[in-house]
Amino acid sequence: VIQKLKKQNNDVTIIDTSQKNKTKLYAISHIFKIIKKTKPDIIIYHEPFNSFAKLVFITFLKIFFKFKIFLVDHNCRALYKISKQLKFFYSLLLTKCEKLIAIGHETYGAYKNNNIKTPKDFTKEAAFLPPESSDESKISNSYPKELHRFLRTHSPIIIANAFKLVLLNNHDL
């Protein structure tokens, strides 16, 4: 996504507040400094429930810096675990966001199932973003020679990948 934005001549600043040894206060002050310095047009915020406090702070800063907020939610499980009060508060925060992007059908449905009020611009995207076709040879050349040899000499090839098995209501996500 970052490469696509840069190819469209957008200035992209990544605010990484995930440092394990840093406090929330450090993260919030870091966010403020970067927003003040860069004065962004749009903030794309991933995983709203990883740090709800940061989302509240960014929404507050919107009053002063006049940027748009696009939320990207990859994790529908949080919506099933939070209290009714937090769902209500989250719905209020979403009214201050211009766009909500749910990654996958399950996440999109979780907003409906939990009666979360969403922005008018609420879309569902696939979890996999294919690379640019112009990068195909560069990507292929980055693979080991042994892999290319194996692919040429074996048929059929079955490839599977999973980080871990995650169940939600006894269903594999």
PDB file of N, CA and C in Angstrom, residues 82-129:
ATOM      1  N   ILE A  82     -15.992  -6.445  23.257  1.00  0.00           N
ATOM      2  CA  ILE A  82     -16.114  -5.182  23.993  1.00  0.00           C
ATOM      3  C   ILE A  82     -17.521  -4.988  24.546  1.00  0.00           C
ATOM      4  N   SER A  83     -17.632  -4.142  25.557  1.00  0.00           N
ATOM      5  CA  SER A  83     -18.919  -3.884  26.219  1.00  0.00           C
ATOM      6  C   SER A  83     -19.836  -3.044  25.330  1.00  0.00           C
ATOM      7  N   LYS A  84     -21.115  -3.018  25.679  1.00  0.00           N
ATOM      8  CA  LYS A  84     -22.076  -2.196  24.943  1.00  0.00           C
ATOM      9  C   LYS A  84     -21.706  -0.719  25.016  1.00  0.00           C
ATOM     10  N   GLN A  85     -21.200  -0.291  26.164  1.00  0.00           N
ATOM     11  CA  GLN A  85     -20.797   1.109  26.324  1.00  0.00           C
ATOM     12  C   GLN A  85     -19.649   1.468  25.382  1.00  0.00           C
ATOM     13  N   LEU A  86     -18.668   0.573  25.274  1.00  0.00           N
ATOM     14  CA  LEU A  86     -17.545   0.836  24.387  1.00  0.00           C
ATOM     15  C   LEU A  86     -17.989   0.786  22.921  1.00  0.00           C
ATOM     16  N   LYS A  87     -18.915  -0.094  22.594  1.00  0.00           N
ATOM     17  CA  LYS A  87     -19.463  -0.127  21.228  1.00  0.00           C
ATOM     18  C   LYS A  87     -20.133   1.201  20.903  1.00  0.00           C
ATOM     19  N   PHE A  88     -20.890   1.741  21.869  1.00  0.00           N
ATOM     20  CA  PHE A  88     -21.550   3.026  21.669  1.00  0.00           C
ATOM     21  C   PHE A  88     -20.516   4.128  21.464  1.00  0.00           C
ATOM     22  N   PHE A  89     -19.485   4.171  22.310  1.00  0.00           N
ATOM     23  CA  PHE A  89     -18.435   5.174  22.203  1.00  0.00           C
ATOM     24  C   PHE A  89     -17.677   5.031  20.879  1.00  0.00           C
ATOM     25  N   TYR A  90     -17.389   3.803  20.488  1.00  0.00           N
ATOM     26  CA  TYR A  90     -16.706   3.548  19.215  1.00  0.00           C
ATOM     27  C   TYR A  90     -17.563   4.043  18.047  1.00  0.00           C
ATOM     28  N   SER A  91     -18.872   3.800  18.111  1.00  0.00           N
ATOM     29  CA  SER A  91     -19.778   4.299  17.073  1.00  0.00           C
ATOM     30  C   SER A  91     -19.704   5.823  16.982  1.00  0.00           C
ATOM     31  N   LEU A  92     -19.620   6.486  18.131  1.00  0.00           N
ATOM     32  CA  LEU A  92     -19.483   7.952  18.126  1.00  0.00           C
ATOM     33  C   LEU A  92     -18.173   8.384  17.469  1.00  0.00           C
ATOM     34  N   LEU A  93     -17.093   7.686  17.786  1.00  0.00           N
ATOM     35  CA  LEU A  93     -15.807   8.002  17.155  1.00  0.00           C
ATOM     36  C   LEU A  93     -15.869   7.817  15.645  1.00  0.00           C
ATOM     37  N   LEU A  94     -16.559   6.786  15.217  1.00  0.00           N
ATOM     38  CA  LEU A  94     -16.653   6.511  13.780  1.00  0.00           C
ATOM     39  C   LEU A  94     -17.380   7.618  13.027  1.00  0.00           C
ATOM     40  N   THR A  95     -18.243   8.368  13.707  1.00  0.00           N
ATOM     41  CA  THR A  95     -18.920   9.485  13.038  1.00  0.00           C
ATOM     42  C   THR A  95     -17.917  10.593  12.688  1.00  0.00           C
ATOM     43  N   LYS A  96     -16.765  10.586  13.321  1.00  0.00           N
ATOM     44  CA  LYS A  96     -15.716  11.574  13.051  1.00  0.00           C
ATOM     45  C   LYS A  96     -14.724  11.080  12.003  1.00  0.00           C
ATOM     46  N   CYS A  97     -14.924   9.876  11.524  1.00  0.00           N
ATOM     47  CA  CYS A  97     -14.041   9.283  10.510  1.00  0.00           C
ATOM     48  C   CYS A  97     -14.722   9.332   9.152  1.00  0.00           C
ATOM     49  N   GLU A  98     -13.927   9.549   8.131  1.00  0.00           N
ATOM     50  CA  GLU A  98     -14.479   9.635   6.780  1.00  0.00           C
ATOM     51  C   GLU A  98     -14.661   8.267   6.130  1.00  0.00           C
ATOM     52  N   LYS A  99     -13.847   7.304   6.544  1.00  0.00           N
ATOM     53  CA  LYS A  99     -13.897   6.014   5.868  1.00  0.00           C
ATOM     54  C   LYS A  99     -13.511   4.906   6.836  1.00  0.00           C
ATOM     55  N   LEU A 100     -14.176   3.771   6.681  1.00  0.00           N
ATOM     56  CA  LEU A 100     -13.837   2.556   7.422  1.00  0.00           C
ATOM     57  C   LEU A 100     -13.645   1.446   6.408  1.00  0.00           C
ATOM     58  N   ILE A 101     -12.494   0.800   6.478  1.00  0.00           N
ATOM     59  CA  ILE A 101     -12.183  -0.307   5.568  1.00  0.00           C
ATOM     60  C   ILE A 101     -12.073  -1.574   6.402  1.00  0.00           C
ATOM     61  N   ALA A 102     -12.958  -2.502   6.163  1.00  0.00           N
ATOM     62  CA  ALA A 102     -12.931  -3.789   6.855  1.00  0.00           C
ATOM     63  C   ALA A 102     -12.155  -4.769   5.987  1.00  0.00           C
ATOM     64  N   ILE A 103     -11.181  -5.438   6.583  1.00  0.00           N
ATOM     65  CA  ILE A 103     -10.395  -6.413   5.838  1.00  0.00           C
ATOM     66  C   ILE A 103     -11.052  -7.776   6.021  1.00  0.00           C
ATOM     67  N   GLY A 104     -11.668  -8.241   4.952  1.00  0.00           N
ATOM     68  CA  GLY A 104     -12.321  -9.541   4.957  1.00  0.00           C
ATOM     69  C   GLY A 104     -13.804  -9.471   5.270  1.00  0.00           C
ATOM     70  N   HIS A 105     -14.496 -10.491   4.809  1.00  0.00           N
ATOM     71  CA  HIS A 105     -15.947 -10.586   4.976  1.00  0.00           C
ATOM     72  C   HIS A 105     -16.355 -10.666   6.446  1.00  0.00           C
ATOM     73  N   GLU A 106     -15.575 -11.392   7.251  1.00  0.00           N
ATOM     74  CA  GLU A 106     -15.916 -11.570   8.662  1.00  0.00           C
ATOM     75  C   GLU A 106     -15.858 -10.241   9.413  1.00  0.00           C
ATOM     76  N   THR A 107     -14.838  -9.445   9.147  1.00  0.00           N
ATOM     77  CA  THR A 107     -14.708  -8.154   9.820  1.00  0.00           C
ATOM     78  C   THR A 107     -15.831  -7.219   9.389  1.00  0.00           C
ATOM     79  N   TYR A 108     -16.142  -7.214   8.110  1.00  0.00           N
ATOM     80  CA  TYR A 108     -17.237  -6.383   7.603  1.00  0.00           C
ATOM     81  C   TYR A 108     -18.546  -6.767   8.295  1.00  0.00           C
ATOM     82  N   GLY A 109     -18.815  -8.048   8.370  1.00  0.00           N
ATOM     83  CA  GLY A 109     -20.043  -8.540   9.007  1.00  0.00           C
ATOM     84  C   GLY A 109     -20.087  -8.265  10.499  1.00  0.00           C
ATOM     85  N   ALA A 110     -18.930  -8.243  11.153  1.00  0.00           N
ATOM     86  CA  ALA A 110     -18.884  -8.008  12.599  1.00  0.00           C
ATOM     87  C   ALA A 110     -19.441  -6.636  12.960  1.00  0.00           C
ATOM     88  N   TYR A 111     -19.224  -5.659  12.112  1.00  0.00           N
ATOM     89  CA  TYR A 111     -19.783  -4.323  12.379  1.00  0.00           C
ATOM     90  C   TYR A 111     -21.306  -4.366  12.322  1.00  0.00           C
ATOM     91  N   LYS A 112     -21.835  -5.077  11.348  1.00  0.00           N
ATOM     92  CA  LYS A 112     -23.297  -5.212  11.228  1.00  0.00           C
ATOM     93  C   LYS A 112     -23.853  -6.034  12.396  1.00  0.00           C
ATOM     94  N   ASN A 113     -23.214  -7.154  12.701  1.00  0.00           N
ATOM     95  CA  ASN A 113     -23.692  -8.045  13.763  1.00  0.00           C
ATOM     96  C   ASN A 113     -23.683  -7.385  15.135  1.00  0.00           C
ATOM     97  N   ASN A 114     -22.783  -6.428  15.346  1.00  0.00           N
ATOM     98  CA  ASN A 114     -22.658  -5.769  16.648  1.00  0.00           C
ATOM     99  C   ASN A 114     -23.307  -4.387  16.688  1.00  0.00           C
ATOM    100  N   ASN A 115     -24.075  -4.088  15.636  1.00  0.00           N
ATOM    101  CA  ASN A 115     -24.807  -2.810  15.561  1.00  0.00           C
ATOM    102  C   ASN A 115     -23.907  -1.587  15.762  1.00  0.00           C
ATOM    103  N   ILE A 116     -22.741  -1.628  15.145  1.00  0.00           N
ATOM    104  CA  ILE A 116     -21.816  -0.499  15.206  1.00  0.00           C
ATOM    105  C   ILE A 116     -22.195   0.462  14.076  1.00  0.00           C
ATOM    106  N   LYS A 117     -22.405   1.707  14.420  1.00  0.00           N
ATOM    107  CA  LYS A 117     -22.703   2.723  13.399  1.00  0.00           C
ATOM    108  C   LYS A 117     -21.399   3.039  12.670  1.00  0.00           C
ATOM    109  N   THR A 118     -21.432   2.919  11.372  1.00  0.00           N
ATOM    110  CA  THR A 118     -20.221   3.093  10.566  1.00  0.00           C
ATOM    111  C   THR A 118     -20.308   4.377   9.742  1.00  0.00           C
ATOM    112  N   PRO A 119     -19.158   4.865   9.278  1.00  0.00           N
ATOM    113  CA  PRO A 119     -19.208   6.003   8.354  1.00  0.00           C
ATOM    114  C   PRO A 119     -19.959   5.615   7.081  1.00  0.00           C
ATOM    115  N   LYS A 120     -20.433   6.592   6.355  1.00  0.00           N
ATOM    116  CA  LYS A 120     -21.126   6.304   5.090  1.00  0.00           C
ATOM    117  C   LYS A 120     -20.225   5.536   4.133  1.00  0.00           C
ATOM    118  N   ASP A 121     -18.956   5.876   4.147  1.00  0.00           N
ATOM    119  CA  ASP A 121     -17.989   5.190   3.292  1.00  0.00           C
ATOM    120  C   ASP A 121     -17.419   4.001   4.081  1.00  0.00           C
ATOM    121  N   PHE A 122     -18.089   2.877   3.962  1.00  0.00           N
ATOM    122  CA  PHE A 122     -17.706   1.648   4.670  1.00  0.00           C
ATOM    123  C   PHE A 122     -17.527   0.568   3.621  1.00  0.00           C
ATOM    124  N   THR A 123     -16.289   0.124   3.453  1.00  0.00           N
ATOM    125  CA  THR A 123     -16.002  -0.835   2.389  1.00  0.00           C
ATOM    126  C   THR A 123     -15.341  -2.089   2.937  1.00  0.00           C
ATOM    127  N   LYS A 124     -15.388  -3.124   2.122  1.00  0.00           N
ATOM    128  CA  LYS A 124     -14.758  -4.399   2.447  1.00  0.00           C
ATOM    129  C   LYS A 124     -13.645  -4.624   1.431  1.00  0.00           C
ATOM    130  N   GLU A 125     -12.469  -4.980   1.932  1.00  0.00           N
ATOM    131  CA  GLU A 125     -11.324  -5.249   1.065  1.00  0.00           C
ATOM    132  C   GLU A 125     -10.787  -6.641   1.358  1.00  0.00           C
ATOM    133  N   ALA A 126     -10.140  -7.208   0.375  1.00  0.00           N
ATOM    134  CA  ALA A 126      -9.510  -8.510   0.550  1.00  0.00           C
ATOM    135  C   ALA A 126      -8.268  -8.369   1.418  1.00  0.00           C
ATOM    136  N   ALA A 127      -7.946  -9.420   2.151  1.00  0.00           N
ATOM    137  CA  ALA A 127      -6.765  -9.395   3.006  1.00  0.00           C
ATOM    138  C   ALA A 127      -5.474  -9.401   2.180  1.00  0.00           C
ATOM    139  N   PHE A 128      -5.510  -9.970   1.015  1.00  0.00           N
ATOM    140  CA  PHE A 128      -4.317 -10.063   0.173  1.00  0.00           C
ATOM    141  C   PHE A 128      -4.331  -8.954  -0.864  1.00  0.00           C
ATOM    142  N   LEU A 129      -3.296  -8.156  -0.882  1.00  0.00           N
ATOM    143  CA  LEU A 129      -3.119  -7.149  -1.919  1.00  0.00           C
ATOM    144  C   LEU A 129      -2.023  -7.639  -2.848  1.00  0.00           C
TER     145      LEU A 129
END
